[in-house]
Structures are given as C-alpha cells and as structure tokens.
Amino acid sequence: MNTLPNIKILAMGGTIAGSAADDTDMTGYQAGVLSIELLLAAIPQIKQYANVDGQQVCDIDSCDMTEEIWFQLAAKVNTLLLDEAIDGVVITHGTDTLEETAYFLNLVVTSEKPVVLVGAMRPATAMSADGPINLLNAVRLAASKEAFGKGVLVAMNDEIHGARDVTKTNTVNVSTFKAWDLGALGYMNNGKANFYRMTTRKHTKKSEFSLAGLTNLPQVEIVYAHANQNRCIIDAIARAGVKGIIYAGMGNGGIHMNAEPGLIDAAKEGIVVARSSRCGNGCVVASNHKWEELQFIKADSLNPQKARILLALALTKTKDVIEIQRMFDEY
Ligand code: SIN
C-alpha cells in the first residue's frame, strides 16, 4: 500500500474520449466512444501522482447532457467523497457543457475535497491530442492539497479555473476555457498546482442547495435577445409552464421593447424573470426603474447558461424574488 492520494475518475464521454478515422482529423469525429480504461492506459505516468480508479458514468457528446445525468453524477460524487479513503474526484467531460456541469456541481456537492472537471478539444486519436496532458494535470490537481476547499475546478490547457466564472470561448482552439476579466485561479506549472486567487462566492460545503428528495428541477428556459425581437418565444414557454426565464439581454441585460410586455405578463403569472447578458463579460446591474419595480432578478456576472442553473436551484427553495436575488448576489 503506498501513500499516494486516491483519486476516483468518473468518465462522461466527450472529445477527450473521441475517436477519428485519421490522426489529422480535429473535427468530424465521434465524441465519447473510448472507455476510461483506454484513456488511462495512454498515461501510465499518472501512477506517480495518485492511485486512480476509473468508472464510466455515461458516454455521451456533452451537447446531449440531461438533468437526469446531472442528478446521477452529483449523487455519485457526494457518495464517493463521503468515503474517507477517497481524496478527490476527476470528471472527464465533453467541453460543450463542461462549464454547466461544473457550476451545477459547485452548488450541490457537499464536500471540500477536490472535484476537477477536464476535457479536450482534440479527439484522443489526434496528432497532438490535448486530452492526455489535461487528464494528467487534472489528476495532479485533484491530488494536491492546494485544491482542497476551492470549489469545483476545471483543469484545461495548463490553467486552473473556478466553476462559476469559466466559460468555453472558442469553438475549436485548445485554449478555449477562459474566465474573461476575472481570470484563471492558477496554473499547472510543470504539473504543480499554483493558485493565485480564489472565488469569494459560496460553493460546495457552504452552499444551501441540495438535491435530497428531488428528482428534477423546476423548468427554466433562456430567451436570447436580438434586434427585431417579438414576444412569441416568451409566450410559448410561458404557456408550456416554465417556472423561470433567463433573458439573455443586450449589454447590461437590456430588454427589447417588443419582448418586454411578454416578460411582464410572464412575471404577472408568477414566472420568475432574470436579466442576464449576451455580452459574455461584465455584470448585469440595476438600470431601468421599471425592471427594478417588476423585481426582475439581476444575474450579476453569471452567463445565461449558469444563471439558468442557479435560478432552477433557487426555485427548489423559494419563489420570493428578494430571496432569489440574495442567492444571485451570493453564489
Ligand atoms: C462534447 O462536448 O462532448 C463534444 C465537444 C468536446 O468535448 O470538445
């Protein structure tokens, strides 16, 4: 028996487990086809840093991520981390919804032990595939003392990011995960985790959210603002019974004049409306007095896809918009 940390690897699929016909194919491959055993066999060096044990949770292109899989994953992570023998969890995941799974787990994982998500932009069969080094770094990060208590982390391209602020910014480049203005939390320098800052927002052990007793989340949909907008999508999702709407507004969460009456009617029916932004950077703060009087939630610096997750979890606890705004200010 050695004294290395014990890291469990949960495999979800994605490009990191993708396979192409030719080693020059960087797109047009099939995501999520290689098993976690095959991925680990490609990096025997991992055994120098941790005792690893892989488990396949699903094998999907993360474009097809579902709430059902999230519930299953969160339960697995929480159960594993209760085990004193497990020091951390690494999750291999497609990059397309990686940031959403990371933020969801950041809010519902109950342990301070490291949880690190990792993916790849090039399939495992590609020349200069980024998956092996990313996975090695993710395990080194999860095995490090430095990662304890930092919330759910993302290890990609030698950078360490926090789940709340990171987003995929480039369709194909390996340097795609960024936290824009707020920046990376640190770097994997020569395989060592170096942190320079940490998030001030609540996560994991301090989170008030729990999936206990739940089988699904209240439905929250995103409406994307654009020129020449009308209210038809808002009316359709209101009729479909959504409980919350994230309006991915223009600039500081600005609402098109033709969409606004739709959102006002939705709010009158008890649907919680939150203003986020399609800008991808910066905060949504109070602006138009009418939207403040209507108590539309301000999504702070959460992008629309993360605001959707926080609003859905918030709605499991309350419909009180003052309380929901507090949650957006804290998480
Ligand atoms: C996916 O998200 O599963 C496909 C794309 C990727 O992993 O880069």
Short mmCIF file of C-alpha atoms and ligand atoms in Angstrom, two decimals:
data_model
loop_
_atom_site.label_atom_id
_atom_site.label_comp_id
_atom_site.label_asym_id
_atom_site.label_seq_id
_atom_site.Cartn_x
_atom_site.Cartn_y
_atom_site.Cartn_z
CA MET A 1 0.00 0.00 0.00
CA ASN A 2 1.50 3.37 -0.98
CA THR A 3 0.72 6.79 0.49
CA LEU A 4 -0.38 8.45 -2.74
CA PRO A 5 -3.81 10.15 -2.77
CA ASN A 6 -6.72 8.05 -4.00
CA ILE A 7 -8.48 9.76 -6.90
CA LYS A 8 -11.65 8.43 -8.46
CA ILE A 9 -12.15 9.25 -12.14
CA LEU A 10 -15.71 9.47 -13.41
CA ALA A 11 -15.96 9.36 -17.20
CA MET A 12 -18.80 11.08 -19.03
CA GLY A 13 -17.65 10.92 -22.68
CA GLY A 14 -16.83 13.97 -24.84
CA THR A 15 -13.96 14.69 -27.20
CA ILE A 16 -11.44 13.57 -24.59
CA ALA A 17 -12.86 10.11 -25.30
CA GLY A 18 -13.38 10.85 -29.01
CA SER A 19 -12.08 8.84 -31.93
CA ALA A 20 -11.49 9.89 -35.55
CA ALA A 21 -10.63 7.90 -38.65
CA ASP A 22 -7.40 9.82 -39.21
CA ASP A 23 -4.91 11.43 -36.78
CA THR A 24 -5.21 14.74 -38.66
CA ASP A 25 -9.00 14.87 -38.07
CA MET A 26 -9.65 17.54 -35.41
CA THR A 27 -13.38 17.80 -36.18
CA GLY A 28 -15.96 15.42 -37.63
CA TYR A 29 -15.00 12.68 -35.14
CA GLN A 30 -17.25 10.72 -32.82
CA ALA A 31 -17.20 12.03 -29.24
CA GLY A 32 -17.48 9.73 -26.22
CA VAL A 33 -16.54 6.36 -27.66
CA LEU A 34 -13.31 5.39 -25.86
CA SER A 35 -13.53 3.86 -22.40
CA ILE A 36 -11.88 5.41 -19.34
CA GLU A 37 -9.59 2.33 -19.13
CA LEU A 38 -8.21 3.15 -22.60
CA LEU A 39 -7.70 6.82 -21.71
CA LEU A 40 -5.84 5.90 -18.53
CA ALA A 41 -3.72 3.29 -20.32
CA ALA A 42 -2.36 6.10 -22.52
CA ILE A 43 -0.89 7.90 -19.47
CA PRO A 44 0.91 5.38 -17.25
CA GLN A 45 2.75 8.38 -15.64
CA ILE A 46 -0.45 9.09 -13.69
CA LYS A 47 0.51 6.32 -11.22
CA GLN A 48 3.37 8.50 -9.94
CA TYR A 49 0.87 11.04 -8.59
CA ALA A 50 -2.17 9.12 -7.41
CA ASN A 51 -3.87 5.77 -7.15
CA VAL A 52 -6.54 6.16 -9.81
CA ASP A 53 -9.61 4.13 -10.43
CA GLY A 54 -11.90 4.89 -13.37
CA GLN A 55 -15.63 4.46 -13.66
CA GLN A 56 -17.81 5.14 -16.70
CA VAL A 57 -20.92 7.16 -15.75
CA CYS A 58 -22.09 7.76 -19.32
CA ASP A 59 -20.51 8.02 -22.74
CA ILE A 60 -22.13 10.99 -24.44
CA ASP A 61 -21.43 14.04 -26.52
CA SER A 62 -21.99 16.64 -23.80
CA CYS A 63 -24.32 18.59 -26.13
CA ASP A 64 -26.81 15.93 -25.03
CA MET A 65 -26.35 16.48 -21.28
CA THR A 66 -29.52 15.99 -19.24
CA GLU A 67 -30.69 16.81 -15.75
CA GLU A 68 -31.10 13.08 -15.11
CA ILE A 69 -27.38 12.52 -15.71
CA TRP A 70 -26.52 15.53 -13.52
CA PHE A 71 -28.53 14.08 -10.63
CA GLN A 72 -26.83 10.71 -11.06
CA LEU A 73 -23.38 12.35 -11.22
CA ALA A 74 -23.94 14.60 -8.20
CA ALA A 75 -25.16 11.65 -6.11
CA LYS A 76 -22.10 9.62 -7.14
CA VAL A 77 -19.66 12.45 -6.35
CA ASN A 78 -21.25 13.11 -2.95
CA THR A 79 -21.23 9.41 -2.02
CA LEU A 80 -17.61 8.96 -3.13
CA LEU A 81 -16.39 11.99 -1.21
CA LEU A 82 -18.03 10.77 2.00
CA ASP A 83 -15.63 7.83 1.82
CA GLU A 84 -12.55 8.61 3.92
CA ALA A 85 -10.43 6.55 1.56
CA ILE A 86 -11.19 8.83 -1.42
CA ASP A 87 -9.20 12.08 -1.61
CA GLY A 88 -10.71 13.64 -4.71
CA VAL A 89 -12.71 13.16 -7.89
CA VAL A 90 -11.80 13.91 -11.50
CA ILE A 91 -14.58 14.04 -14.09
CA THR A 92 -13.74 13.62 -17.77
CA HIS A 93 -16.40 15.52 -19.73
CA GLY A 94 -17.20 16.98 -23.14
CA THR A 95 -16.22 20.63 -23.35
CA ASP A 96 -19.53 21.92 -24.74
CA THR A 97 -21.46 21.81 -21.46
CA LEU A 98 -18.50 21.27 -19.12
CA GLU A 99 -18.93 24.71 -17.54
CA GLU A 100 -22.60 23.98 -16.78
CA THR A 101 -21.90 20.62 -15.12
CA ALA A 102 -19.05 22.24 -13.17
CA TYR A 103 -21.28 25.07 -11.86
CA PHE A 104 -24.14 22.68 -11.06
CA LEU A 105 -21.76 20.51 -9.01
CA ASN A 106 -20.24 23.63 -7.42
CA LEU A 107 -23.70 24.30 -5.94
CA VAL A 108 -24.72 20.77 -4.92
CA VAL A 109 -21.54 18.93 -3.92
CA THR A 110 -21.31 18.85 -0.14
CA SER A 111 -17.60 18.17 0.35
CA GLU A 112 -14.49 20.37 0.34
CA LYS A 113 -12.40 17.62 -1.22
CA PRO A 114 -11.19 18.46 -4.74
CA VAL A 115 -13.55 17.91 -7.67
CA VAL A 116 -11.89 18.66 -11.00
CA LEU A 117 -13.52 18.60 -14.44
CA VAL A 118 -11.40 18.05 -17.51
CA GLY A 119 -11.96 17.71 -21.24
CA ALA A 120 -10.12 18.03 -24.50
CA MET A 121 -10.60 19.92 -27.73
CA ARG A 122 -8.92 17.30 -29.90
CA PRO A 123 -10.03 13.67 -30.04
CA ALA A 124 -7.84 11.06 -28.37
CA THR A 125 -6.74 9.79 -31.79
CA ALA A 126 -5.49 13.22 -32.98
CA MET A 127 -1.92 14.22 -33.61
CA SER A 128 -1.05 16.48 -30.63
CA ALA A 129 -4.15 15.42 -28.70
CA ASP A 130 -4.61 17.62 -25.62
CA GLY A 131 -6.56 15.02 -23.61
CA PRO A 132 -3.67 13.03 -22.06
CA ILE A 133 -1.83 16.05 -20.61
CA ASN A 134 -5.11 17.64 -19.48
CA LEU A 135 -6.14 14.43 -17.70
CA LEU A 136 -2.72 14.03 -16.11
CA ASN A 137 -2.90 17.63 -14.86
CA ALA A 138 -6.46 17.16 -13.59
CA VAL A 139 -5.33 14.18 -11.51
CA ARG A 140 -2.28 16.08 -10.22
CA LEU A 141 -4.61 18.97 -9.28
CA ALA A 142 -7.18 16.74 -7.56
CA ALA A 143 -4.34 15.02 -5.68
CA SER A 144 -2.91 18.35 -4.46
CA LYS A 145 -3.53 19.87 -1.03
CA GLU A 146 -3.88 23.24 -2.77
CA ALA A 147 -7.16 22.23 -4.45
CA PHE A 148 -8.93 21.48 -1.14
CA GLY A 149 -11.78 23.89 -0.35
CA LYS A 150 -11.55 25.80 -3.65
CA GLY A 151 -14.90 24.62 -5.02
CA VAL A 152 -15.33 22.67 -8.23
CA LEU A 153 -12.39 23.31 -10.56
CA VAL A 154 -11.70 22.98 -14.27
CA ALA A 155 -8.22 21.93 -15.45
CA MET A 156 -7.60 22.66 -19.12
CA ASN A 157 -4.58 23.74 -21.13
CA ASP A 158 -2.32 24.13 -18.05
CA GLU A 159 -4.82 26.53 -16.43
CA ILE A 160 -6.94 26.12 -13.29
CA HIS A 161 -10.37 27.74 -13.41
CA GLY A 162 -13.23 28.10 -10.94
CA ALA A 163 -16.57 26.57 -11.94
CA ARG A 164 -18.52 29.80 -11.51
CA ASP A 165 -16.52 32.03 -13.81
CA VAL A 166 -15.10 29.78 -16.51
CA THR A 167 -16.67 29.52 -19.93
CA LYS A 168 -15.90 27.96 -23.29
CA THR A 169 -14.83 30.85 -25.53
CA ASN A 170 -13.57 29.30 -28.75
CA THR A 171 -15.23 26.73 -30.97
CA VAL A 172 -12.13 24.69 -31.79
CA ASN A 173 -8.98 26.08 -30.13
CA VAL A 174 -7.32 24.17 -27.25
CA SER A 175 -7.07 27.45 -25.33
CA THR A 176 -10.85 27.76 -25.16
CA PHE A 177 -11.63 27.88 -21.41
CA LYS A 178 -11.37 31.40 -20.02
CA ALA A 179 -12.79 33.41 -17.15
CA TRP A 180 -12.52 36.68 -19.09
CA ASP A 181 -11.96 39.74 -16.80
CA LEU A 182 -11.81 37.63 -13.65
CA GLY A 183 -9.05 35.35 -14.90
CA ALA A 184 -7.80 31.88 -14.08
CA LEU A 185 -7.42 30.85 -10.42
CA GLY A 186 -3.99 29.48 -11.19
CA TYR A 187 -1.75 27.40 -13.41
CA MET A 188 -0.44 23.88 -13.56
CA ASN A 189 3.26 24.79 -13.72
CA ASN A 190 5.34 21.72 -14.58
CA GLY A 191 2.47 19.67 -13.19
CA LYS A 192 2.29 21.55 -9.87
CA ALA A 193 -0.89 23.36 -8.85
CA ASN A 194 -0.15 27.05 -8.28
CA PHE A 195 -3.10 29.15 -7.11
CA TYR A 196 -3.02 32.95 -7.25
CA ARG A 197 -6.59 33.78 -6.23
CA MET A 198 -9.86 32.15 -5.19
CA THR A 199 -13.55 32.83 -5.64
CA THR A 200 -15.38 34.85 -3.00
CA ARG A 201 -18.73 33.28 -3.90
CA LYS A 202 -20.33 30.45 -1.90
CA HIS A 203 -19.91 26.91 -3.12
CA THR A 204 -19.91 23.21 -2.15
CA LYS A 205 -19.89 22.86 1.65
CA LYS A 206 -21.26 26.39 2.21
CA SER A 207 -23.97 26.02 -0.44
CA GLU A 208 -27.59 25.97 0.76
CA PHE A 209 -28.74 23.90 -2.22
CA SER A 210 -29.42 20.20 -2.02
CA LEU A 211 -30.88 17.61 -4.36
CA ALA A 212 -32.16 15.49 -1.45
CA GLY A 213 -35.72 14.41 -2.12
CA LEU A 214 -35.74 15.88 -5.64
CA THR A 215 -35.97 14.01 -8.93
CA ASN A 216 -35.89 17.04 -11.21
CA LEU A 217 -35.52 20.81 -11.19
CA PRO A 218 -38.12 23.49 -11.95
CA GLN A 219 -38.03 24.25 -15.67
CA VAL A 220 -36.11 27.42 -16.54
CA GLU A 221 -35.58 28.47 -20.16
CA ILE A 222 -33.30 31.04 -21.79
CA VAL A 223 -34.60 33.68 -24.21
CA TYR A 224 -31.86 35.28 -26.30
CA ALA A 225 -32.29 38.99 -27.08
CA HIS A 226 -31.83 40.26 -30.63
CA ALA A 227 -32.82 43.12 -32.91
CA ASN A 228 -36.35 42.96 -34.31
CA GLN A 229 -37.43 40.65 -31.46
CA ASN A 230 -41.05 39.81 -30.70
CA ARG A 231 -42.67 38.08 -27.73
CA CYS A 232 -43.68 34.80 -29.38
CA ILE A 233 -40.97 32.64 -27.76
CA ILE A 234 -41.71 34.13 -24.34
CA ASP A 235 -45.43 33.46 -24.74
CA ALA A 236 -44.76 29.91 -25.94
CA ILE A 237 -42.54 28.96 -23.00
CA ALA A 238 -44.92 30.64 -20.54
CA ARG A 239 -47.77 28.52 -21.98
CA ALA A 240 -45.51 25.45 -21.72
CA GLY A 241 -45.39 26.00 -17.94
CA VAL A 242 -41.85 27.21 -17.29
CA LYS A 243 -41.16 28.44 -13.76
CA GLY A 244 -38.34 30.80 -14.68
CA ILE A 245 -36.99 32.74 -17.65
CA ILE A 246 -33.43 33.90 -18.13
CA TYR A 247 -33.47 36.81 -20.56
CA ALA A 248 -30.02 36.91 -22.21
CA GLY A 249 -30.31 40.63 -22.74
CA MET A 250 -28.33 43.16 -24.69
CA GLY A 251 -25.49 44.97 -22.90
CA ASN A 252 -26.45 45.40 -19.23
CA GLY A 253 -29.33 42.94 -19.58
CA GLY A 254 -31.32 45.29 -21.80
CA ILE A 255 -34.75 44.09 -22.95
CA HIS A 256 -36.17 44.68 -26.43
CA MET A 257 -39.34 46.82 -26.34
CA ASN A 258 -41.33 44.05 -28.09
CA ALA A 259 -40.14 41.35 -25.66
CA GLU A 260 -40.76 43.43 -22.53
CA PRO A 261 -44.60 43.05 -22.44
CA GLY A 262 -44.14 39.28 -22.76
CA LEU A 263 -41.80 39.23 -19.76
CA ILE A 264 -44.15 41.48 -17.77
CA ASP A 265 -47.09 39.15 -18.46
CA ALA A 266 -44.94 36.13 -17.58
CA ALA A 267 -43.96 37.74 -14.26
CA LYS A 268 -47.66 38.50 -13.53
CA GLU A 269 -48.33 34.77 -13.94
CA GLY A 270 -45.70 34.01 -11.28
CA ILE A 271 -42.80 33.14 -13.58
CA VAL A 272 -39.52 34.45 -12.16
CA VAL A 273 -37.68 36.58 -14.74
CA ALA A 274 -33.93 37.15 -14.53
CA ARG A 275 -31.88 39.53 -16.68
CA SER A 276 -28.54 38.18 -17.81
CA SER A 277 -26.43 39.38 -20.74
CA ARG A 278 -25.44 38.10 -24.13
CA CYS A 279 -22.17 40.12 -23.88
CA GLY A 280 -20.23 37.30 -22.26
CA ASN A 281 -18.39 39.64 -19.92
CA GLY A 282 -19.24 42.05 -17.08
CA CYS A 283 -22.15 42.23 -14.63
CA VAL A 284 -25.85 42.85 -15.07
CA VAL A 285 -26.82 45.53 -12.56
CA ALA A 286 -29.85 47.73 -11.89
CA SER A 287 -30.70 50.05 -14.79
CA ASN A 288 -34.27 50.67 -15.99
CA HIS A 289 -36.51 51.60 -13.00
CA LYS A 290 -39.42 49.67 -14.47
CA TRP A 291 -37.44 46.39 -14.36
CA GLU A 292 -36.48 47.09 -10.76
CA GLU A 293 -40.13 47.75 -9.83
CA LEU A 294 -41.07 44.50 -11.55
CA GLN A 295 -38.38 42.84 -9.40
CA PHE A 296 -36.65 41.19 -12.33
CA ILE A 297 -33.61 39.36 -10.95
CA LYS A 298 -30.17 40.69 -11.92
CA ALA A 299 -27.90 37.77 -12.82
CA ASP A 300 -24.69 39.54 -11.78
CA SER A 301 -21.78 38.16 -13.82
CA LEU A 302 -23.31 34.73 -14.41
CA ASN A 303 -23.66 33.93 -18.09
CA PRO A 304 -27.17 32.88 -19.19
CA GLN A 305 -26.48 29.12 -19.06
CA LYS A 306 -25.17 29.37 -15.49
CA ALA A 307 -27.89 31.81 -14.40
CA ARG A 308 -30.35 29.16 -15.61
CA ILE A 309 -28.84 26.59 -13.24
CA LEU A 310 -28.82 28.94 -10.23
CA LEU A 311 -32.41 30.05 -10.86
CA ALA A 312 -33.59 26.43 -11.18
CA LEU A 313 -31.91 25.52 -7.87
CA ALA A 314 -33.19 28.71 -6.23
CA LEU A 315 -36.74 27.81 -7.28
CA THR A 316 -36.44 24.50 -5.44
CA LYS A 317 -36.32 26.58 -2.25
CA THR A 318 -38.44 29.69 -2.81
CA LYS A 319 -40.41 31.85 -5.24
CA ASP A 320 -39.65 35.00 -3.26
CA VAL A 321 -37.74 37.25 -5.66
CA ILE A 322 -35.96 39.15 -2.89
CA GLU A 323 -34.62 35.87 -1.57
CA ILE A 324 -33.70 34.72 -5.09
CA GLN A 325 -31.83 38.00 -5.71
CA ARG A 326 -29.91 37.35 -2.49
CA MET A 327 -28.86 33.98 -3.88
CA PHE A 328 -27.67 35.59 -7.13
CA ASP A 329 -25.66 38.05 -5.05
CA GLU A 330 -24.03 35.26 -3.03
CA TYR A 331 -23.35 32.38 -5.46
C1 SIN B 1 -18.70 17.33 -26.21
O1 SIN B 1 -18.90 18.37 -25.57
O2 SIN B 1 -18.98 16.21 -25.80
C2 SIN B 1 -18.10 17.42 -27.59
C3 SIN B 1 -17.13 18.51 -27.73
C4 SIN B 1 -15.93 18.40 -26.85
O3 SIN B 1 -15.82 17.60 -25.94
O4 SIN B 1 -14.99 19.22 -27.10
#
